[in-house]
Amino acid sequence: MPSAIVAGATGILGREIVLELSRHAQQWPTIHALSRSKKEEYASNVIHHHIDLLSSADEMAEDLKNVRGDYVFFAAYMQKDSEQENWDVNGALLSNFLEALAKTGAVQDVKRIVLVTGAKQYGVHLGTPKNPMLEDDPWLTGSEWPPNFYYNQQNILHAFCKQHNTEWVVTYPNDVIGFAVGNFMNLSITLGIYAVVSKELGQDLVFPGSPDFYTMFDSFTNSKLHAQFCAWAALDPRAANEAFNVVNGDTESWQNMWPRVASYFGMKVKPDQFAGAQPGADEKSAANAGVTSKFASYLGLGGADSSSQSSSVSLADKPPISAQASEHGLVNHPITAQAKVEQYIDLVKWSQRDDVKAAWSKVADREGLQHDAFDKATWQFLGFVLGRRYNLVQSMSKARKLGWTGYVDTWESLEGVFGELRENKILPQTE
Ligand SMILES: NC(=O)c1ccc[n+]([C@@H]2O[C@H](COP(=O)([O-])OP(=O)(O)OC[C@H]3O[C@@H](n4cnc5c(N)ncnc54)[C@H](OP(=O)(O)O)[C@@H]3O)[C@@H](O)[C@H]2O)c1
């Protein structure tokens, strides 16, 4: 029976890998879960190790001396302020860890390493991608593109696996719908709090993002489905040495889900929610950011310096689609223009309003909720996710052709996470 090592065990994606493997104790009798913190109790087949992946390979080898596994899952991640720092730090997390496995000799047991990355692979943080996104789309390398730490991690992984004669898999999830204890960088938490506060203010639900994106398409990744995918991809011979999009299998839009969000919280959508929409009223340019600072990678949005409730931010000068424009006959097509993130209601500004804060305090007191959830919620991140003005469609064809059959409904995923947030006293029980 195989054993597993999961790095990033407390994260939104890593936690579910631990839970998925531990649920199948006969198949996975031993799971080594690695992270700096331990946030919850695990099943009896999970051994938790406090590990700092930023420590040197020698120090880590000492900490890992009794840790061996046939399959390694790497979902550790540190958000940094610039893309160069992301490149350096997240590259170091992975390379120090792999080097430590080599130092302890554990690498001799390793059959396959699964690395979790994401749709930034396609430059979705820079602007409009080519849709649908395919795993063999060209990497955005060269001086005209900012550093992309996923490329660094994949290069490190490929070289290590070649050197040690082991196999690899890489996953590209997008807009993750999931829950991790104590982790608030989560679109579902922020969205739920936005709805709860709007209701407390006596308002109908208004989509705060781009009126254009409201009717466009996005692909989401349920963290539980992603974990099932990782287990499949670790074991299936056909998945060896391949990178895969991992999204739910449906393609969703907010025009479809927003009324369901409203209904879940006992609200209705404001029928003319975009009346008078002028997202361009607070134009800012993030072009020079090279899409860098924390969430200025996501993307320097908002700012409370304007009386307007809206905001508009320009992304990188060239969107990712421009790299393939010639091949796809799109030279000079409007889709190759610099993309924008527009928020009808800028969520950072909204979250700083006194009436909004007071409404959260009131509902949190009344319902016994975690008070700090509001301050920890990632308003910039959600503003970016809802404010993009381009489709984000990831094809699942490659995995399906190789035998993957997993699928979940995106709305049901979101509803499920809202339920977990209620259980964890982040969202109220009452409707
Ligand atoms: N969340 C999303 O919406 C999303 C979407 C697409 C792609 N992704 C990608 O998926 C990957 C995983 O991200 P995530 O969102 O699951 O991350 P996350 O929730 O922030 O979790 C990060 C994990 O890494 C661990 N970690 C961080 N620094 C560490 C260190 N120095 N030593 C040991 N462990 C450390 C954390 O545990 P401790 O803090 O306890 O150490 C935690 O378990 C990343 O590449 C991310 O870009 C995420």
Short mmCIF file of C-alpha atoms and ligand atoms in Angstrom, two decimals:
data_model
loop_
_atom_site.label_atom_id
_atom_site.label_comp_id
_atom_site.label_asym_id
_atom_site.label_seq_id
_atom_site.Cartn_x
_atom_site.Cartn_y
_atom_site.Cartn_z
CA MET A 1 0.00 0.00 0.00
CA PRO A 2 1.43 3.38 -0.92
CA SER A 3 2.35 6.09 1.54
CA ALA A 4 2.15 9.82 0.86
CA ILE A 5 3.86 13.06 1.80
CA VAL A 6 1.73 16.23 1.52
CA ALA A 7 3.49 19.60 1.80
CA GLY A 8 1.18 22.57 2.43
CA ALA A 9 -1.16 20.40 4.47
CA THR A 10 -3.13 23.25 6.03
CA GLY A 11 -3.82 25.20 2.82
CA ILE A 12 -7.05 25.35 0.85
CA LEU A 13 -5.80 22.81 -1.68
CA GLY A 14 -3.33 20.80 0.44
CA ARG A 15 -5.75 20.24 3.32
CA GLU A 16 -8.22 18.53 1.01
CA ILE A 17 -5.47 16.28 -0.36
CA VAL A 18 -4.74 15.13 3.21
CA LEU A 19 -8.46 14.60 3.87
CA GLU A 20 -9.03 12.77 0.58
CA LEU A 21 -6.13 10.35 1.11
CA SER A 22 -6.89 9.81 4.80
CA ARG A 23 -10.50 8.94 3.96
CA HIS A 24 -9.15 5.93 2.06
CA ALA A 25 -7.11 4.45 4.87
CA GLN A 26 -6.84 0.99 3.34
CA GLN A 27 -5.34 2.44 0.19
CA TRP A 28 -3.27 5.10 1.98
CA PRO A 29 -2.27 3.69 5.39
CA THR A 30 0.33 6.42 6.06
CA ILE A 31 0.16 10.09 5.16
CA HIS A 32 2.83 12.54 6.27
CA ALA A 33 1.30 16.03 6.46
CA LEU A 34 3.82 18.90 6.43
CA SER A 35 3.26 22.55 7.37
CA ARG A 36 4.50 25.09 9.91
CA SER A 37 1.18 25.19 11.77
CA LYS A 38 -1.26 22.47 12.75
CA LYS A 39 -4.80 23.76 12.67
CA GLU A 40 -6.97 20.70 13.25
CA GLU A 41 -6.93 17.06 14.30
CA TYR A 42 -6.27 14.55 11.54
CA ALA A 43 -7.37 10.94 11.06
CA SER A 44 -5.23 8.22 12.65
CA ASN A 45 -3.43 7.44 9.37
CA VAL A 46 -2.04 11.00 9.20
CA ILE A 47 1.23 11.98 10.89
CA HIS A 48 1.74 15.72 11.10
CA HIS A 49 5.24 17.23 10.99
CA HIS A 50 5.99 20.87 11.74
CA ILE A 51 8.28 21.86 8.88
CA ASP A 52 9.50 25.23 7.67
CA LEU A 53 10.14 24.78 3.97
CA LEU A 54 12.23 27.94 3.98
CA SER A 55 14.82 26.30 6.19
CA SER A 56 17.91 24.93 4.47
CA ALA A 57 17.86 21.50 2.85
CA ASP A 58 20.23 20.27 5.61
CA GLU A 59 17.95 21.49 8.41
CA MET A 60 14.92 20.07 6.66
CA ALA A 61 16.62 16.74 6.10
CA GLU A 62 17.05 16.50 9.87
CA ASP A 63 13.32 17.22 10.39
CA LEU A 64 12.34 14.77 7.66
CA LYS A 65 14.60 11.91 8.60
CA ASN A 66 11.71 9.50 9.37
CA VAL A 67 9.49 10.71 6.56
CA ARG A 68 9.25 8.48 3.50
CA GLY A 69 6.54 8.24 0.88
CA ASP A 70 5.81 6.68 -2.50
CA TYR A 71 3.86 9.72 -3.67
CA VAL A 72 4.60 13.36 -2.91
CA PHE A 73 2.02 16.15 -3.17
CA PHE A 74 3.36 19.71 -3.05
CA ALA A 75 0.74 22.40 -2.34
CA ALA A 76 2.80 24.76 -0.15
CA TYR A 77 2.66 28.40 -1.14
CA MET A 78 3.74 31.81 0.14
CA GLN A 79 2.15 34.98 -1.27
CA LYS A 80 4.81 37.64 -1.78
CA ASP A 81 4.72 41.31 -2.74
CA SER A 82 6.28 41.06 -6.17
CA GLU A 83 6.40 38.49 -8.91
CA GLN A 84 10.19 38.29 -8.57
CA GLU A 85 9.84 37.48 -4.86
CA ASN A 86 7.18 34.90 -5.68
CA TRP A 87 9.60 33.36 -8.14
CA ASP A 88 12.45 33.30 -5.60
CA VAL A 89 10.56 32.22 -2.49
CA ASN A 90 8.19 29.65 -3.99
CA GLY A 91 11.04 28.24 -6.04
CA ALA A 92 13.11 27.92 -2.84
CA LEU A 93 10.26 26.20 -0.95
CA LEU A 94 10.12 23.48 -3.58
CA SER A 95 13.83 23.08 -4.31
CA ASN A 96 14.90 23.00 -0.63
CA PHE A 97 12.25 20.38 0.05
CA LEU A 98 13.22 18.19 -2.90
CA GLU A 99 16.87 18.50 -1.99
CA ALA A 100 16.04 17.41 1.55
CA LEU A 101 14.28 14.30 0.20
CA ALA A 102 17.43 13.51 -1.73
CA LYS A 103 19.61 14.06 1.36
CA THR A 104 17.57 11.70 3.56
CA GLY A 105 17.42 9.09 0.80
CA ALA A 106 13.61 9.22 0.83
CA VAL A 107 13.70 10.05 -2.88
CA GLN A 108 14.57 6.41 -3.57
CA ASP A 109 10.99 5.45 -2.63
CA VAL A 110 9.30 8.26 -4.55
CA LYS A 111 7.38 7.10 -7.62
CA ARG A 112 5.66 10.37 -8.57
CA ILE A 113 5.55 14.00 -7.41
CA VAL A 114 2.37 16.04 -7.88
CA LEU A 115 2.91 19.82 -7.92
CA VAL A 116 -0.09 22.13 -7.43
CA THR A 117 0.12 25.41 -9.35
CA GLY A 118 -2.72 27.36 -11.02
CA ALA A 119 -4.17 29.21 -13.99
CA LYS A 120 -1.61 31.99 -13.67
CA GLN A 121 0.22 29.47 -15.86
CA TYR A 122 -1.74 31.13 -18.68
CA GLY A 123 -1.17 34.67 -17.41
CA VAL A 124 -4.81 35.14 -16.34
CA HIS A 125 -3.60 37.80 -13.89
CA LEU A 126 -2.21 39.86 -16.77
CA GLY A 127 -5.27 40.07 -18.99
CA THR A 128 -7.28 38.20 -21.59
CA PRO A 129 -6.02 34.66 -22.26
CA LYS A 130 -6.66 32.55 -25.34
CA ASN A 131 -9.83 30.57 -24.66
CA PRO A 132 -10.22 27.75 -23.96
CA MET A 133 -6.89 27.48 -22.21
CA LEU A 134 -5.00 24.31 -23.14
CA GLU A 135 -2.12 22.72 -21.28
CA ASP A 136 0.21 22.98 -24.28
CA ASP A 137 -0.40 26.70 -24.79
CA PRO A 138 3.00 28.45 -24.94
CA TRP A 139 4.56 29.66 -21.71
CA LEU A 140 4.79 33.45 -21.39
CA THR A 141 8.55 33.72 -21.09
CA GLY A 142 10.88 36.45 -22.29
CA SER A 143 11.59 39.97 -21.14
CA GLU A 144 8.18 41.30 -22.19
CA TRP A 145 6.49 39.16 -19.52
CA PRO A 146 6.83 39.42 -15.72
CA PRO A 147 8.39 36.45 -13.91
CA ASN A 148 5.94 33.60 -13.37
CA PHE A 149 6.84 31.46 -10.35
CA TYR A 150 4.94 28.48 -11.68
CA TYR A 151 7.44 28.23 -14.52
CA ASN A 152 10.30 28.27 -12.03
CA GLN A 153 8.63 25.55 -9.93
CA GLN A 154 7.91 23.38 -12.95
CA ASN A 155 11.47 23.71 -14.24
CA ILE A 156 12.79 22.74 -10.80
CA LEU A 157 10.43 19.74 -10.69
CA HIS A 158 11.25 18.53 -14.19
CA ALA A 159 15.00 18.70 -13.55
CA PHE A 160 14.73 16.92 -10.19
CA CYS A 161 12.57 14.11 -11.59
CA LYS A 162 14.92 13.61 -14.50
CA GLN A 163 17.92 13.46 -12.18
CA HIS A 164 16.26 11.00 -9.79
CA ASN A 165 14.41 8.97 -12.39
CA THR A 166 10.98 9.64 -10.93
CA GLU A 167 7.72 10.87 -12.45
CA TRP A 168 5.86 14.15 -12.10
CA VAL A 169 2.37 15.67 -12.50
CA VAL A 170 1.40 19.36 -12.39
CA THR A 171 -2.12 20.72 -11.80
CA TYR A 172 -3.59 24.06 -13.00
CA PRO A 173 -6.65 24.84 -10.83
CA ASN A 174 -8.48 28.21 -11.09
CA ASP A 175 -10.63 30.31 -8.73
CA VAL A 176 -10.65 27.73 -5.97
CA ILE A 177 -13.86 27.11 -4.05
CA GLY A 178 -12.84 25.58 -0.75
CA PHE A 179 -12.34 26.00 2.96
CA ALA A 180 -9.30 25.82 5.21
CA VAL A 181 -9.36 26.48 8.93
CA GLY A 182 -7.96 29.94 9.70
CA ASN A 183 -7.33 30.76 6.04
CA PHE A 184 -9.27 33.76 4.81
CA MET A 185 -7.75 34.16 1.33
CA ASN A 186 -10.84 32.59 -0.02
CA LEU A 187 -13.35 34.00 -2.49
CA SER A 188 -16.26 32.15 -0.84
CA ILE A 189 -15.71 33.74 2.58
CA THR A 190 -15.48 37.25 1.17
CA LEU A 191 -18.46 36.76 -1.10
CA GLY A 192 -20.55 35.37 1.77
CA ILE A 193 -19.67 38.29 4.06
CA TYR A 194 -20.51 40.76 1.27
CA ALA A 195 -23.98 39.20 0.93
CA VAL A 196 -24.59 39.02 4.68
CA VAL A 197 -23.66 42.68 5.20
CA SER A 198 -25.74 43.82 2.21
CA LYS A 199 -28.70 42.04 3.72
CA GLU A 200 -28.06 43.56 7.13
CA LEU A 201 -28.07 46.98 5.43
CA GLY A 202 -31.52 46.15 4.05
CA GLN A 203 -30.33 46.06 0.45
CA ASP A 204 -30.94 43.72 -2.47
CA LEU A 205 -27.85 41.89 -3.69
CA VAL A 206 -25.82 43.90 -6.23
CA PHE A 207 -22.98 42.29 -8.21
CA PRO A 208 -19.96 44.41 -7.26
CA GLY A 209 -17.72 43.38 -10.16
CA SER A 210 -17.71 44.13 -13.85
CA PRO A 211 -21.12 44.34 -15.54
CA ASP A 212 -19.40 42.80 -18.58
CA PHE A 213 -17.92 39.89 -16.65
CA TYR A 214 -21.33 39.19 -15.14
CA THR A 215 -22.37 37.61 -18.43
CA MET A 216 -18.98 36.10 -19.30
CA PHE A 217 -17.65 32.64 -18.42
CA ASP A 218 -15.34 31.41 -15.68
CA SER A 219 -14.01 27.99 -14.70
CA PHE A 220 -13.83 27.20 -10.99
CA THR A 221 -12.05 24.47 -9.03
CA ASN A 222 -13.69 22.72 -6.12
CA SER A 223 -10.87 21.92 -3.68
CA LYS A 224 -12.30 18.47 -2.90
CA LEU A 225 -12.50 17.58 -6.59
CA HIS A 226 -8.95 18.85 -7.04
CA ALA A 227 -7.82 16.50 -4.25
CA GLN A 228 -9.55 13.56 -5.94
CA PHE A 229 -7.82 14.55 -9.16
CA CYS A 230 -4.43 14.58 -7.42
CA ALA A 231 -5.03 11.07 -6.04
CA TRP A 232 -6.02 9.86 -9.52
CA ALA A 233 -3.12 11.57 -11.24
CA ALA A 234 -0.61 10.19 -8.72
CA LEU A 235 -1.62 6.61 -9.41
CA ASP A 236 -2.81 6.44 -13.01
CA PRO A 237 0.01 5.39 -15.38
CA ARG A 238 -1.48 7.56 -18.15
CA ALA A 239 -1.03 10.73 -16.11
CA ALA A 240 2.75 10.39 -15.69
CA ASN A 241 4.83 13.41 -16.68
CA GLU A 242 1.84 15.52 -17.70
CA ALA A 243 0.37 18.88 -16.66
CA PHE A 244 -3.41 19.19 -16.34
CA ASN A 245 -6.08 21.81 -16.05
CA VAL A 246 -8.20 20.88 -13.03
CA VAL A 247 -11.58 22.64 -13.05
CA ASN A 248 -15.04 21.45 -12.16
CA GLY A 249 -16.15 20.36 -15.61
CA ASP A 250 -18.90 22.93 -16.02
CA THR A 251 -18.38 26.51 -17.19
CA GLU A 252 -20.21 29.08 -15.11
CA SER A 253 -21.21 32.72 -15.18
CA TRP A 254 -22.34 35.03 -12.43
CA GLN A 255 -25.53 35.83 -14.32
CA ASN A 256 -26.39 32.19 -13.60
CA MET A 257 -25.07 31.96 -10.03
CA TRP A 258 -25.79 35.42 -8.61
CA PRO A 259 -29.55 34.82 -8.15
CA ARG A 260 -28.63 31.56 -6.36
CA VAL A 261 -26.23 33.41 -4.08
CA ALA A 262 -29.02 35.89 -3.30
CA SER A 263 -31.53 33.14 -2.64
CA TYR A 264 -29.07 31.24 -0.38
CA PHE A 265 -28.85 34.29 1.88
CA GLY A 266 -32.61 34.96 1.75
CA MET A 267 -32.22 37.94 -0.61
CA LYS A 268 -33.05 38.87 -4.16
CA VAL A 269 -30.92 40.40 -6.88
CA LYS A 270 -31.59 44.07 -7.47
CA PRO A 271 -33.40 43.96 -10.83
CA ASP A 272 -31.60 47.00 -12.31
CA GLN A 273 -28.38 46.37 -10.43
CA PHE A 274 -26.15 47.98 -13.04
CA ALA A 275 -28.26 51.08 -13.64
CA GLY A 276 -25.93 54.05 -13.84
CA ALA A 277 -22.84 51.83 -13.88
CA GLN A 278 -19.74 53.90 -14.55
CA PRO A 279 -16.86 51.67 -13.57
CA GLY A 280 -14.40 53.89 -15.42
CA ALA A 281 -15.01 56.77 -13.03
CA ASP A 282 -11.95 56.00 -10.92
CA GLU A 283 -9.44 54.99 -13.55
CA LYS A 284 -6.03 53.90 -12.36
CA SER A 285 -3.26 52.19 -14.21
CA ALA A 286 -1.51 49.15 -12.87
CA ALA A 287 0.39 48.73 -16.09
CA ASN A 288 3.69 49.69 -14.54
CA ALA A 289 3.16 47.31 -11.70
CA GLY A 290 4.12 44.50 -14.06
CA VAL A 291 1.35 43.13 -11.95
CA THR A 292 3.39 42.97 -8.81
CA SER A 293 2.44 43.94 -5.29
CA LYS A 294 0.37 41.70 -3.12
CA PHE A 295 -2.89 41.61 -5.03
CA ALA A 296 -1.54 44.50 -7.09
CA SER A 297 -0.54 41.32 -8.63
CA TYR A 298 -4.21 41.06 -8.00
CA LEU A 299 -3.97 44.10 -8.86
CA GLY A 300 -3.42 47.26 -6.96
CA LEU A 301 -7.16 47.56 -7.15
CA GLY A 302 -9.29 50.06 -5.42
CA GLY A 303 -7.98 52.61 -3.04
CA ALA A 304 -10.16 54.81 -0.92
CA ASP A 305 -9.07 58.04 -2.52
CA SER A 306 -12.16 58.74 -4.55
CA SER A 307 -15.74 59.56 -3.78
CA SER A 308 -16.82 57.22 -6.56
CA GLN A 309 -17.96 53.79 -5.46
CA SER A 310 -16.50 52.29 -8.66
CA SER A 311 -12.99 51.62 -9.91
CA SER A 312 -11.23 50.62 -13.07
CA VAL A 313 -7.67 49.32 -13.34
CA SER A 314 -5.67 48.59 -16.47
CA LEU A 315 -3.71 45.34 -16.46
CA ALA A 316 -0.46 44.53 -18.27
CA ASP A 317 0.18 46.38 -21.54
CA LYS A 318 -0.14 43.18 -23.50
CA PRO A 319 -2.63 40.46 -22.56
CA PRO A 320 -1.60 36.78 -22.84
CA ILE A 321 -3.71 36.31 -25.98
CA SER A 322 -1.30 38.64 -27.79
CA ALA A 323 1.37 35.90 -27.60
CA GLN A 324 -0.78 33.72 -29.85
CA ALA A 325 -2.50 36.45 -31.88
CA SER A 326 -0.64 35.76 -35.09
CA GLU A 327 -1.17 31.99 -34.99
CA HIS A 328 -4.88 32.42 -34.27
CA GLY A 329 -5.48 35.19 -36.79
CA LEU A 330 -6.14 37.81 -34.13
CA VAL A 331 -3.54 40.46 -34.94
CA ASN A 332 -5.15 43.89 -34.37
CA HIS A 333 -8.33 42.23 -33.08
CA PRO A 334 -9.85 44.19 -30.15
CA ILE A 335 -9.36 41.17 -27.88
CA THR A 336 -5.60 41.77 -27.96
CA ALA A 337 -6.00 45.22 -26.36
CA GLN A 338 -4.85 45.88 -22.80
CA ALA A 339 -7.44 44.39 -20.42
CA LYS A 340 -9.10 46.02 -17.44
CA VAL A 341 -10.50 45.07 -14.07
CA GLU A 342 -13.64 47.06 -13.34
CA GLN A 343 -15.60 47.05 -10.13
CA TYR A 344 -19.03 48.59 -10.13
CA ILE A 345 -18.69 48.65 -6.36
CA ASP A 346 -15.02 48.68 -5.44
CA LEU A 347 -14.88 46.14 -2.63
CA VAL A 348 -11.91 47.66 -0.81
CA LYS A 349 -13.66 51.01 -0.60
CA TRP A 350 -16.91 49.31 0.32
CA SER A 351 -15.24 47.35 3.13
CA GLN A 352 -13.88 50.59 4.59
CA ARG A 353 -17.27 52.27 4.89
CA ASP A 354 -18.43 52.92 8.45
CA ASP A 355 -21.98 51.70 7.80
CA VAL A 356 -20.63 48.46 6.33
CA LYS A 357 -18.30 47.82 9.28
CA ALA A 358 -21.08 48.62 11.74
CA ALA A 359 -23.46 46.23 9.96
CA TRP A 360 -20.90 43.41 10.17
CA SER A 361 -20.31 44.08 13.89
CA LYS A 362 -24.03 43.93 14.49
CA VAL A 363 -24.59 40.68 12.64
CA ALA A 364 -21.41 39.10 14.07
CA ASP A 365 -22.49 39.97 17.64
CA ARG A 366 -26.03 38.78 17.11
CA GLU A 367 -25.06 35.49 15.43
CA GLY A 368 -21.90 34.74 17.45
CA LEU A 369 -19.61 34.87 14.39
CA GLN A 370 -15.82 35.19 14.18
CA HIS A 371 -15.52 38.98 14.34
CA ASP A 372 -12.16 39.23 12.61
CA ALA A 373 -13.42 37.37 9.52
CA PHE A 374 -14.40 40.73 8.02
CA ASP A 375 -10.93 42.28 8.39
CA LYS A 376 -9.18 39.12 7.26
CA ALA A 377 -11.43 38.68 4.22
CA THR A 378 -9.58 39.44 0.99
CA TRP A 379 -11.57 42.26 -0.57
CA GLN A 380 -8.96 43.07 -3.21
CA PHE A 381 -8.78 39.46 -4.31
CA LEU A 382 -12.55 39.12 -4.69
CA GLY A 383 -12.66 42.49 -6.47
CA PHE A 384 -10.16 41.14 -8.97
CA VAL A 385 -11.98 37.83 -9.41
CA LEU A 386 -15.31 39.55 -10.11
CA GLY A 387 -13.93 42.57 -11.95
CA ARG A 388 -12.07 40.94 -14.83
CA ARG A 389 -13.60 41.65 -18.20
CA TYR A 390 -12.60 38.50 -20.03
CA ASN A 391 -13.67 34.89 -20.23
CA LEU A 392 -11.68 32.26 -18.34
CA VAL A 393 -12.37 28.84 -19.80
CA GLN A 394 -10.04 25.94 -19.10
CA SER A 395 -10.47 22.83 -21.17
CA MET A 396 -10.71 19.50 -19.33
CA SER A 397 -10.31 17.51 -22.56
CA LYS A 398 -6.76 16.36 -21.90
CA ALA A 399 -7.56 14.74 -18.55
CA ARG A 400 -10.83 13.29 -19.84
CA LYS A 401 -9.09 11.66 -22.78
CA LEU A 402 -6.71 10.00 -20.33
CA GLY A 403 -9.54 8.60 -18.21
CA TRP A 404 -10.44 11.27 -15.65
CA THR A 405 -14.22 11.31 -15.11
CA GLY A 406 -14.55 13.63 -12.09
CA TYR A 407 -17.06 16.47 -12.19
CA VAL A 408 -18.86 18.71 -9.71
CA ASP A 409 -21.44 21.42 -10.19
CA THR A 410 -19.91 24.82 -9.40
CA TRP A 411 -22.97 26.25 -7.69
CA GLU A 412 -23.26 23.15 -5.50
CA SER A 413 -19.57 23.59 -4.63
CA LEU A 414 -20.14 27.16 -3.53
CA GLU A 415 -23.24 26.21 -1.58
CA GLY A 416 -21.26 23.43 0.13
CA VAL A 417 -18.51 25.83 1.20
CA PHE A 418 -21.07 28.37 2.47
CA GLY A 419 -22.37 25.48 4.61
CA GLU A 420 -18.87 24.82 6.00
CA LEU A 421 -18.51 28.55 6.72
CA ARG A 422 -21.76 28.46 8.67
CA GLU A 423 -20.55 25.48 10.69
CA ASN A 424 -17.33 27.36 11.44
CA LYS A 425 -19.15 30.49 12.61
CA ILE A 426 -17.92 32.69 9.79
CA LEU A 427 -21.34 33.08 8.18
CA PRO A 428 -24.66 33.14 10.08
CA GLN A 429 -27.02 30.16 10.24
CA THR A 430 -30.10 32.25 9.82
CA GLU A 431 -31.54 33.25 6.50
N1 LIG B 1 -6.42 29.58 -3.42
C1 LIG B 1 -6.71 29.80 -4.70
O1 LIG B 1 -7.75 30.41 -5.05
C2 LIG B 1 -5.79 29.26 -5.78
C3 LIG B 1 -6.24 29.28 -7.11
C4 LIG B 1 -5.43 28.74 -8.11
C5 LIG B 1 -4.16 28.27 -7.79
N2 LIG B 1 -3.73 28.31 -6.50
C6 LIG B 1 -2.37 27.80 -6.23
O2 LIG B 1 -2.40 26.64 -5.47
C7 LIG B 1 -1.18 26.51 -4.73
C8 LIG B 1 -1.52 26.29 -3.27
O3 LIG B 1 -2.20 27.46 -2.83
P1 LIG B 1 -3.29 27.52 -1.67
O4 LIG B 1 -4.24 28.61 -2.04
O5 LIG B 1 -3.79 26.17 -1.34
O6 LIG B 1 -2.36 28.05 -0.51
P2 LIG B 1 -2.72 28.36 1.01
O7 LIG B 1 -4.14 28.06 1.29
O8 LIG B 1 -2.21 29.73 1.29
O9 LIG B 1 -1.83 27.31 1.78
C9 LIG B 1 -0.43 27.36 1.73
C10 LIG B 1 0.14 26.16 2.48
O10 LIG B 1 1.56 26.25 2.44
C11 LIG B 1 2.05 26.13 3.77
N3 LIG B 1 3.26 26.91 3.90
C12 LIG B 1 3.42 28.22 3.58
N4 LIG B 1 4.68 28.59 3.86
C13 LIG B 1 5.31 27.51 4.38
C14 LIG B 1 6.61 27.28 4.87
N5 LIG B 1 7.55 28.24 4.91
N6 LIG B 1 6.90 26.05 5.35
C15 LIG B 1 5.98 25.07 5.35
N7 LIG B 1 4.76 25.22 4.87
C16 LIG B 1 4.41 26.43 4.40
C17 LIG B 1 0.92 26.66 4.65
O11 LIG B 1 0.97 26.10 5.94
P3 LIG B 1 1.56 26.88 7.22
O12 LIG B 1 1.21 28.32 7.06
O13 LIG B 1 0.88 26.19 8.36
O14 LIG B 1 3.00 26.62 7.19
C18 LIG B 1 -0.29 26.09 3.93
O15 LIG B 1 -0.47 24.74 4.32
C19 LIG B 1 -0.39 27.80 -5.01
O16 LIG B 1 0.51 27.59 -6.05
C20 LIG B 1 -1.47 28.77 -5.47
O17 LIG B 1 -0.97 29.80 -6.27
C21 LIG B 1 -4.51 28.76 -5.49
#
